[in-house]
mmCIF file of C-alpha atoms in Angstrom:
data_model
loop_
_atom_site.group_PDB
_atom_site.id
_atom_site.type_symbol
_atom_site.label_atom_id
_atom_site.label_comp_id
_atom_site.label_asym_id
_atom_site.label_seq_id
_atom_site.Cartn_x
_atom_site.Cartn_y
_atom_site.Cartn_z
ATOM 1 C CA MET L 1 -230.105 214.163 164.263
ATOM 2 C CA ASN L 2 -232.078 214.009 161.096
ATOM 3 C CA ILE L 3 -235.910 212.865 161.987
ATOM 4 C CA PHE L 4 -236.121 210.906 158.549
ATOM 5 C CA ASN L 5 -232.981 209.130 159.438
ATOM 6 C CA MET L 6 -234.247 208.373 162.809
ATOM 7 C CA ARG L 7 -237.501 207.060 161.406
ATOM 8 C CA SER L 8 -235.919 204.779 159.010
ATOM 9 C CA LEU L 9 -233.703 203.506 161.956
ATOM 10 C CA ARG L 10 -236.777 202.758 163.702
ATOM 11 C CA HIS L 11 -237.824 200.263 161.160
ATOM 12 C CA GLN L 12 -234.676 198.248 161.257
ATOM 13 C CA THR L 13 -233.821 195.268 163.160
ATOM 14 C CA ASP L 14 -231.493 195.257 166.060
ATOM 15 C CA GLU L 15 -229.130 193.432 164.085
ATOM 16 C CA GLN L 16 -229.118 195.687 161.177
ATOM 17 C CA LEU L 17 -228.773 198.691 163.679
ATOM 18 C CA MET L 18 -225.693 196.881 165.299
ATOM 19 C CA ALA L 19 -224.263 196.510 161.979
ATOM 20 C CA LYS L 20 -224.529 200.121 161.019
ATOM 21 C CA ALA L 21 -223.194 201.102 164.598
ATOM 22 C CA ALA L 22 -220.290 199.003 163.669
ATOM 23 C CA ALA L 23 -219.707 201.054 160.582
ATOM 24 C CA ASP L 24 -219.533 204.310 163.023
ATOM 25 C CA ASN L 25 -223.140 205.133 162.517
ATOM 26 C CA ASP L 26 -223.810 206.654 166.017
ATOM 27 C CA SER L 27 -227.442 207.425 165.314
ATOM 28 C CA ALA L 28 -228.000 203.615 164.791
ATOM 29 C CA PHE L 29 -226.456 203.017 168.308
ATOM 30 C CA GLU L 30 -228.488 205.472 169.800
ATOM 31 C CA GLU L 31 -231.612 203.766 168.391
ATOM 32 C CA LEU L 32 -230.468 200.352 170.193
ATOM 33 C CA TYR L 33 -229.908 202.276 173.254
ATOM 34 C CA ARG L 34 -233.516 203.609 173.011
ATOM 35 C CA ARG L 35 -234.757 200.209 172.564
ATOM 36 C CA TYR L 36 -232.814 198.645 175.286
ATOM 37 C CA ALA L 37 -231.903 201.001 178.142
ATOM 38 C CA ARG L 38 -234.957 200.778 179.925
ATOM 39 C CA ARG L 39 -235.070 197.112 179.907
ATOM 40 C CA LEU L 40 -231.568 196.925 181.107
ATOM 41 C CA LYS L 41 -231.989 199.416 183.729
ATOM 42 C CA GLY L 42 -235.011 197.459 184.974
ATOM 43 C CA PHE L 43 -233.178 194.169 184.794
ATOM 44 C CA PHE L 44 -230.388 195.913 187.047
ATOM 45 C CA TYR L 45 -232.741 197.551 189.365
ATOM 46 C CA ARG L 46 -234.441 194.211 190.042
ATOM 47 C CA GLN L 47 -231.016 192.561 190.528
ATOM 48 C CA LEU L 48 -229.017 195.001 192.466
ATOM 49 C CA GLY L 49 -231.415 195.565 195.264
ATOM 50 C CA GLY L 50 -233.467 198.231 193.846
ATOM 51 C CA ASP L 51 -230.598 200.884 193.822
ATOM 52 C CA GLU L 52 -231.581 203.062 191.113
ATOM 53 C CA ASN L 53 -228.199 204.843 190.825
ATOM 54 C CA LEU L 54 -226.252 201.502 190.684
ATOM 55 C CA ALA L 55 -228.656 200.410 187.857
ATOM 56 C CA ASP L 56 -227.963 203.737 186.116
ATOM 57 C CA ASP L 57 -224.446 203.111 186.212
ATOM 58 C CA ALA L 58 -224.576 199.439 185.276
ATOM 59 C CA THR L 59 -226.767 200.419 182.263
ATOM 60 C CA HIS L 60 -224.528 202.961 181.079
ATOM 61 C CA ASP L 61 -221.492 200.514 181.596
ATOM 62 C CA VAL L 62 -223.259 197.828 179.518
ATOM 63 C CA PHE L 63 -223.796 200.464 176.523
ATOM 64 C CA LEU L 64 -220.268 201.752 176.948
ATOM 65 C CA ARG L 65 -218.685 198.335 176.636
ATOM 66 C CA ALA L 66 -221.138 197.345 173.692
ATOM 67 C CA TYR L 67 -220.174 200.810 172.149
ATOM 68 C CA GLU L 68 -216.433 200.168 172.519
ATOM 69 C CA ALA L 69 -216.857 196.519 171.288
ATOM 70 C CA ARG L 70 -219.071 197.234 168.292
ATOM 71 C CA TYR L 71 -216.486 196.736 165.770
ATOM 72 C CA ARG L 72 -216.019 193.130 167.137
ATOM 73 C CA TYR L 73 -219.910 192.449 166.617
ATOM 74 C CA LYS L 74 -220.378 189.478 164.352
ATOM 75 C CA GLU L 75 -223.024 190.117 161.814
ATOM 76 C CA GLY L 76 -226.039 188.208 162.492
ATOM 77 C CA GLY L 77 -225.257 187.869 166.140
ATOM 78 C CA ASN L 78 -228.333 188.371 168.359
ATOM 79 C CA VAL L 79 -227.931 191.677 169.859
ATOM 80 C CA ALA L 80 -230.363 191.165 173.012
ATOM 81 C CA THR L 81 -228.102 188.222 173.959
ATOM 82 C CA TRP L 82 -225.130 190.086 173.615
ATOM 83 C CA LEU L 83 -226.247 192.924 175.519
ATOM 84 C CA PHE L 84 -227.866 190.627 178.360
ATOM 85 C CA THR L 85 -224.418 188.896 178.537
ATOM 86 C CA ILE L 86 -222.751 191.880 179.362
ATOM 87 C CA ALA L 87 -225.347 192.877 181.965
ATOM 88 C CA TYR L 88 -225.296 189.347 183.315
ATOM 89 C CA ASN L 89 -221.356 189.392 183.632
ATOM 90 C CA LEU L 90 -221.597 192.924 185.294
ATOM 91 C CA CYS L 91 -223.942 191.555 187.757
ATOM 92 C CA ARG L 92 -221.565 188.573 188.578
ATOM 93 C CA ASN L 93 -218.704 191.065 189.132
ATOM 94 C CA HIS L 94 -220.868 193.254 191.490
ATOM 95 C CA TYR L 95 -221.781 190.360 193.822
ATOM 96 C CA ARG L 96 -218.160 188.456 193.102
ATOM 97 C CA ARG L 97 -219.982 185.510 194.660
ATOM 98 C CA ASN L 98 -218.803 183.177 191.959
ATOM 99 C CA ALA L 99 -217.620 180.298 193.986
ATOM 100 C CA TYR L 100 -220.756 180.330 196.054
ATOM 101 C CA GLU L 101 -222.921 180.510 192.772
ATOM 102 C CA ALA L 102 -221.139 177.666 191.430
ATOM 103 C CA HIS L 103 -221.715 175.525 194.296
ATOM 104 C CA MET L 104 -225.330 176.393 194.524
ATOM 105 C CA LEU L 105 -226.101 175.824 190.842
ATOM 106 C CA ALA L 106 -224.130 172.612 191.235
ATOM 107 C CA SER L 107 -226.367 171.344 193.892
ATOM 108 C CA LEU L 108 -229.506 172.682 192.217
ATOM 109 C CA ASP L 109 -228.660 170.719 189.045
ATOM 110 C CA ALA L 110 -227.946 167.704 191.107
ATOM 111 C CA GLU L 111 -231.615 167.719 192.544
ATOM 112 C CA PRO L 112 -234.086 165.418 190.652
ATOM 113 C CA ILE L 113 -237.010 167.520 188.700
ATOM 114 C CA MET L 114 -240.158 167.333 190.769
ATOM 115 C CA GLU L 115 -242.926 165.617 188.826
ATOM 116 C CA HIS L 116 -245.715 167.497 190.378
ATOM 117 C CA GLN L 117 -246.222 171.163 191.180
ATOM 118 C CA ILE L 118 -246.285 172.470 194.662
ATOM 119 C CA ASP L 119 -250.024 173.663 195.227
ATOM 120 C CA VAL L 120 -250.231 177.108 196.218
ATOM 121 C CA GLU L 121 -253.547 179.191 197.135
ATOM 122 C CA LEU L 122 -253.505 182.919 197.082
ATOM 123 C CA ASP L 123 -255.695 185.703 196.217
ATOM 124 C CA ALA L 124 -254.377 188.063 193.317
ATOM 125 C CA GLU L 125 -253.447 190.841 195.586
ATOM 126 C CA MET L 126 -251.461 188.585 198.062
ATOM 127 C CA LEU L 127 -249.920 187.179 195.112
ATOM 128 C CA ASP L 128 -248.470 190.395 193.845
ATOM 129 C CA GLN L 129 -246.930 191.251 197.236
ATOM 130 C CA ALA L 130 -245.665 187.875 198.111
ATOM 131 C CA LEU L 131 -244.053 187.306 194.613
ATOM 132 C CA GLU L 132 -242.143 190.585 195.126
ATOM 133 C CA GLN L 133 -240.842 189.455 198.246
ATOM 134 C CA VAL L 134 -240.053 185.890 197.186
ATOM 135 C CA LEU L 135 -238.029 187.072 193.990
ATOM 136 C CA SER L 136 -235.986 189.543 196.085
ATOM 137 C CA GLU L 137 -235.303 186.590 198.407
ATOM 138 C CA LEU L 138 -234.016 184.350 195.620
ATOM 139 C CA PRO L 139 -230.286 183.752 195.307
ATOM 140 C CA ASP L 140 -228.878 185.778 192.460
ATOM 141 C CA PRO L 141 -228.399 183.210 189.806
ATOM 142 C CA LEU L 142 -231.756 181.866 189.987
ATOM 143 C CA HIS L 143 -233.176 185.325 190.271
ATOM 144 C CA GLN L 144 -231.288 186.182 186.908
ATOM 145 C CA ILE L 145 -232.370 183.069 185.102
ATOM 146 C CA PHE L 146 -236.128 183.842 186.279
ATOM 147 C CA SER L 147 -235.874 187.371 185.324
ATOM 148 C CA LEU L 148 -234.099 186.873 181.870
ATOM 149 C CA HIS L 149 -236.813 184.334 180.772
ATOM 150 C CA TYR L 150 -239.927 185.420 182.626
ATOM 151 C CA GLN L 151 -239.408 189.133 182.767
ATOM 152 C CA GLU L 152 -237.176 190.062 180.000
ATOM 153 C CA GLU L 153 -238.745 187.366 177.751
ATOM 154 C CA LEU L 154 -235.391 186.006 176.262
ATOM 155 C CA THR L 155 -235.558 182.442 175.083
ATOM 156 C CA ILE L 156 -233.986 179.209 176.555
ATOM 157 C CA PRO L 157 -231.397 179.222 173.633
ATOM 158 C CA GLN L 158 -230.588 182.899 174.408
ATOM 159 C CA ILE L 159 -230.010 182.336 177.982
ATOM 160 C CA ALA L 160 -228.008 179.035 177.389
ATOM 161 C CA VAL L 161 -225.664 181.647 175.513
ATOM 162 C CA ILE L 162 -225.555 183.974 178.283
ATOM 163 C CA PHE L 163 -224.897 181.532 180.907
ATOM 164 C CA GLY L 164 -222.679 179.385 178.754
ATOM 165 C CA ILE L 165 -224.664 176.202 179.672
ATOM 166 C CA PRO L 166 -226.841 173.671 177.666
ATOM 167 C CA GLU L 167 -230.199 174.492 176.933
ATOM 168 C CA GLY L 168 -231.394 171.394 178.749
ATOM 169 C CA THR L 169 -229.866 172.810 181.776
ATOM 170 C CA VAL L 170 -231.617 176.040 181.412
ATOM 171 C CA LYS L 171 -235.185 174.326 181.199
ATOM 172 C CA SER L 172 -234.410 172.251 184.445
ATOM 173 C CA ARG L 173 -233.214 175.110 186.356
ATOM 174 C CA LEU L 174 -236.341 177.105 185.262
ATOM 175 C CA ASN L 175 -238.384 174.193 186.400
ATOM 176 C CA LYS L 176 -236.636 173.839 189.677
ATOM 177 C CA ILE L 177 -236.876 177.783 190.233
ATOM 178 C CA MET L 178 -240.349 177.793 189.653
ATOM 179 C CA ASN L 179 -241.026 175.062 192.234
ATOM 180 C CA ILE L 180 -238.738 176.871 194.953
ATOM 181 C CA ILE L 181 -240.961 180.083 194.053
ATOM 182 C CA ARG L 182 -244.018 178.039 194.635
ATOM 183 C CA LYS L 183 -242.586 176.475 197.935
ATOM 184 C CA LYS L 184 -241.936 179.877 199.186
ATOM 185 C CA LEU L 185 -245.067 181.267 198.136
ATOM 186 C CA LYS L 186 -246.813 178.459 200.202
ATOM 187 C CA LYS L 187 -245.686 180.361 203.367
ATOM 188 C CA TYR L 188 -248.022 183.358 202.423
ATOM 189 C CA GLU L 189 -251.089 181.112 202.322
ATOM 190 C CA ASN L 190 -252.364 181.330 205.634
ATOM 191 C CA HIS L 191 -251.502 185.290 206.049
ATOM 192 C CA MET B 1 -257.622 180.335 194.266
ATOM 193 C CA LYS B 2 -254.878 177.945 192.964
ATOM 194 C CA ILE B 3 -251.970 179.643 191.608
ATOM 195 C CA THR B 4 -250.700 178.447 188.346
ATOM 196 C CA ASN B 5 -247.373 179.256 186.801
ATOM 197 C CA GLU B 6 -248.971 181.364 184.143
ATOM 198 C CA GLN B 7 -250.372 183.748 186.863
ATOM 199 C CA ILE B 8 -246.878 183.801 188.494
ATOM 200 C CA ILE B 9 -245.422 184.937 185.053
ATOM 201 C CA LYS B 10 -248.065 187.456 184.604
ATOM 202 C CA VAL B 11 -247.499 189.112 188.020
ATOM 203 C CA ALA B 12 -243.679 188.809 187.408
ATOM 204 C CA ARG B 13 -244.215 190.901 184.164
ATOM 205 C CA ARG B 14 -246.607 193.315 185.641
ATOM 206 C CA GLN B 15 -243.976 194.064 188.244
ATOM 207 C CA ARG B 16 -241.474 194.516 185.500
ATOM 208 C CA ASP B 17 -243.499 196.910 183.638
ATOM 209 C CA THR B 18 -244.310 198.995 186.948
ATOM 210 C CA ILE B 19 -240.434 199.073 187.617
ATOM 211 C CA ASN B 20 -239.607 199.941 183.724
ATOM 212 C CA ASN B 21 -242.344 202.697 183.677
ATOM 213 C CA ASN B 22 -241.041 204.320 186.779
ATOM 214 C CA ILE B 23 -237.471 204.752 186.107
ATOM 215 C CA ASN B 24 -235.820 207.492 184.330
ATOM 216 C CA VAL B 25 -233.379 206.560 181.554
ATOM 217 C CA ALA B 26 -230.801 209.292 180.741
ATOM 218 C CA PRO B 27 -230.259 209.918 177.003
ATOM 219 C CA TRP B 28 -227.177 208.066 175.321
ATOM 220 C CA GLN B 29 -223.973 210.110 175.515
ATOM 221 C CA ARG B 30 -221.345 208.917 173.170
ATOM 222 C CA PRO B 31 -218.123 208.567 174.990
ATOM 223 C CA LYS B 32 -215.563 211.104 174.107
ATOM 224 C CA ARG B 33 -212.879 209.732 171.782
ATOM 225 C CA HIS B 34 -209.613 209.567 173.525
ATOM 226 C CA ARG B 35 -207.204 211.938 172.036
ATOM 227 C CA SER B 36 -204.191 211.126 173.953
ATOM 228 C CA GLY B 37 -202.836 208.717 171.423
ATOM 229 C CA LEU B 38 -203.096 211.127 168.707
ATOM 230 C CA ALA B 39 -201.554 214.042 170.903
ATOM 231 C CA ALA B 40 -198.640 211.754 171.403
ATOM 232 C CA VAL B 41 -198.278 210.990 167.763
ATOM 233 C CA ILE B 42 -198.432 214.533 166.950
ATOM 234 C CA ALA B 43 -195.804 215.473 169.745
ATOM 235 C CA VAL B 44 -193.254 212.737 168.358
ATOM 236 C CA ALA B 45 -193.834 214.082 164.839
ATOM 237 C CA ALA B 46 -193.302 217.689 165.997
ATOM 238 C CA CYS B 47 -189.947 216.512 167.581
ATOM 239 C CA LEU B 48 -188.663 214.845 164.770
ATOM 240 C CA VAL B 49 -189.450 217.666 162.384
ATOM 241 C CA GLY B 50 -187.533 220.091 165.002
ATOM 242 C CA PHE B 51 -184.572 217.633 164.955
ATOM 243 C CA ILE B 52 -184.544 217.626 161.060
ATOM 244 C CA ILE B 53 -184.690 221.235 160.910
ATOM 245 C CA GLY B 54 -182.124 221.961 163.699
ATOM 246 C CA TYR B 55 -179.677 219.345 162.127
ATOM 247 C CA CYS B 56 -179.951 221.238 158.718
ATOM 248 C CA LEU B 57 -179.479 224.615 160.062
ATOM 249 C CA ASN B 58 -176.397 223.354 161.999
ATOM 250 C CA ASN B 59 -174.892 221.752 159.044
ATOM 251 C CA ASN B 60 -175.459 225.193 156.829
ATOM 252 C CA GLY B 61 -173.835 227.496 159.444
ATOM 253 C CA LYS B 62 -170.679 225.381 159.755
ATOM 254 C CA GLN B 63 -167.308 226.733 158.180
ATOM 255 C CA PRO B 64 -165.943 225.024 155.202
ATOM 256 C CA GLU B 65 -163.550 222.334 156.015
ATOM 257 C CA PRO B 66 -159.867 223.699 155.303
ATOM 258 C CA GLN B 67 -158.475 222.434 152.173
ATOM 259 C CA SER B 68 -155.579 220.051 152.268
ATOM 260 C CA VAL B 69 -152.377 221.676 153.184
ATOM 261 C CA ALA B 70 -150.140 219.370 151.128
ATOM 262 C CA HIS B 71 -152.390 220.838 148.105
ATOM 263 C CA ASN B 72 -151.539 224.359 148.971
ATOM 264 C CA SER B 73 -148.036 223.594 149.920
ATOM 265 C CA GLN B 74 -147.179 222.743 146.477
ATOM 266 C CA VAL B 75 -148.427 226.171 145.316
ATOM 267 C CA ILE B 76 -146.459 228.600 147.428
ATOM 268 C CA HIS B 77 -144.019 228.114 150.210
ATOM 269 C CA ASP B 78 -140.969 230.391 150.706
ATOM 270 C CA THR B 79 -138.114 229.242 152.524
ATOM 271 C CA ILE B 80 -137.565 230.970 155.721
ATOM 272 C CA THR B 81 -134.360 232.720 155.960
ATOM 273 C CA GLN B 82 -132.679 233.127 159.378
ATOM 274 C CA THR B 83 -129.643 235.306 159.882
ATOM 275 C CA GLU B 84 -127.223 234.707 162.702
ATOM 276 C CA THR B 85 -124.272 236.575 163.867
ATOM 277 C CA ILE B 86 -121.376 234.162 165.298
ATOM 278 C CA HIS B 87 -118.313 235.646 167.005
ATOM 279 C CA ASP B 88 -115.520 232.940 166.103
ATOM 280 C CA THR B 89 -112.881 234.863 167.853
ATOM 281 C CA ILE B 90 -112.612 238.111 169.640
ATOM 282 C CA TYR B 91 -111.741 239.873 166.590
ATOM 283 C CA ASP B 92 -113.836 238.031 163.861
ATOM 284 C CA THR B 93 -117.329 238.034 163.509
ATOM 285 C CA ARG B 94 -119.256 236.343 160.634
ATOM 286 C CA ILE B 95 -123.013 236.277 159.684
ATOM 287 C CA VAL B 96 -124.408 232.886 158.899
ATOM 288 C CA THR B 97 -127.581 232.634 156.754
ATOM 289 C CA LYS B 98 -129.461 229.659 157.335
ATOM 290 C CA TYR B 99 -132.383 228.475 154.995
ATOM 291 C CA VAL B 100 -135.149 226.365 156.869
ATOM 292 C CA THR B 101 -137.985 224.898 155.170
ATOM 293 C CA PRO B 102 -141.280 225.615 156.997
ATOM 294 C CA LEU B 103 -142.626 222.974 159.201
ATOM 295 C CA MET B 104 -146.137 222.966 157.319
ATOM 296 C CA ALA B 105 -144.695 221.979 154.078
ATOM 297 C CA LYS B 106 -143.014 218.955 155.852
ATOM 298 C CA SER B 107 -146.159 217.650 157.415
ATOM 299 C CA ALA B 108 -148.224 218.386 154.274
ATOM 300 C CA SER B 109 -146.364 216.548 151.638
ATOM 301 C CA LYS B 110 -143.729 214.007 152.088
ATOM 302 C CA SER B 111 -142.387 214.512 148.723
ATOM 303 C CA THR B 112 -142.480 218.307 148.874
ATOM 304 C CA THR B 113 -140.872 218.206 152.436
ATOM 305 C CA GLN B 114 -138.160 215.729 151.331
ATOM 306 C CA SER B 115 -137.230 218.021 148.270
ATOM 307 C CA SER B 116 -137.166 221.038 150.437
ATOM 308 C CA THR B 117 -134.939 219.416 153.157
ATOM 309 C CA HIS B 118 -132.687 218.479 150.335
ATOM 310 C CA GLU B 119 -132.508 221.824 149.076
ATOM 311 C CA SER B 120 -131.878 223.387 152.152
ATOM 312 C CA GLN B 121 -129.298 221.103 153.106
ATOM 313 C CA GLU B 122 -127.650 221.617 149.902
ATOM 314 C CA GLU B 123 -127.900 225.287 150.258
ATOM 315 C CA GLN B 124 -126.622 225.192 153.593
ATOM 316 C CA ALA B 125 -123.743 222.912 152.711
ATOM 317 C CA PRO B 126 -121.472 225.650 151.054
ATOM 318 C CA CYS B 127 -122.083 228.041 153.888
ATOM 319 C CA ALA B 128 -121.104 225.325 156.392
ATOM 320 C CA MET B 129 -117.800 224.456 154.164
ATOM 321 C CA SER B 130 -117.253 228.098 153.858
ATOM 322 C CA CYS B 131 -117.295 228.991 157.584
ATOM 323 C CA ASP B 132 -116.540 225.484 159.213
ATOM 324 C CA ASP B 133 -113.770 224.345 157.185
ATOM 325 C CA ILE B 134 -111.718 227.650 157.587
ATOM 326 C CA PRO B 135 -108.417 226.615 159.207
ATOM 327 C CA TYR B 136 -108.277 228.146 162.822
ATOM 328 C CA ASP B 137 -104.908 229.451 162.158
ATOM 329 C CA LEU B 138 -106.272 231.408 159.252
ATOM 330 C CA LEU B 139 -108.963 232.810 161.213
ATOM 331 C CA ALA B 140 -106.636 233.663 164.062
ATOM 332 C CA MET B 141 -104.484 235.815 161.815
ATOM 333 C CA PRO B 142 -104.561 239.420 162.509
#
């Protein structure tokens, strides 16, 4: 690949790259892969129980689907949202717990938002270990929302698009998820 | 110490960075384009071209259609002459000549056939008269 071409691609936005990829510019798609492959693999690694091979396959699958669907990309559409939507759907297909997820999320949405936070006292080292454990124990849909917002740093509107739910529901779920995490962390206080 | 949401988020992001930095990412490999569709189109086109070439060759190798018999029959057609020896009595023998129009001419052209038949009848008539109308007594004479 031409090094000058690669350098010029690095200064372009995701959306500009995707538009070029849709016009059969494979270098532009390769640059998108360079930007997102690690993030997506990390997301899958955390979501699919720390299986690196599975995370590899899922990442490749996301980009394969994106590559095949590049002509359908609507100019101006958010590329990160699009890629993480594919990733989220792959996770759902992997677990095949849609009925369970729907029931659990419905009951979560029905719960009232707590006015106060649960107080947790832990030292920094303990928090690191405990949080890793707590996140791995979180039900998949809750883990996904937490991971997409706090780890992948996607915005609330982006997550709303990925999950196909209103922004208000995303906000309330994030609030409840944080309380569930705090509640679980509380168990580690006296260790 | 009291844990804040910011601390939880900070730790979560640190964990993300640790994982992301420790995983290997394979370089992007563009999927090979499926050529089966193209191969099928080429195969169909080749079959079609083969059929057309075969059809043309077959057409050129054919013998020309025979020309109308009727057309030929008007040009040349001889009357067939048949000679027959008839024994009328023990003592008398005569030779009868018959003129027969060929069958081809009959089937080829109606008008030609009709005229040929007419001619042969006309030609045969005197013969028939000459042979058949001779009184038996006369023939029986020594």
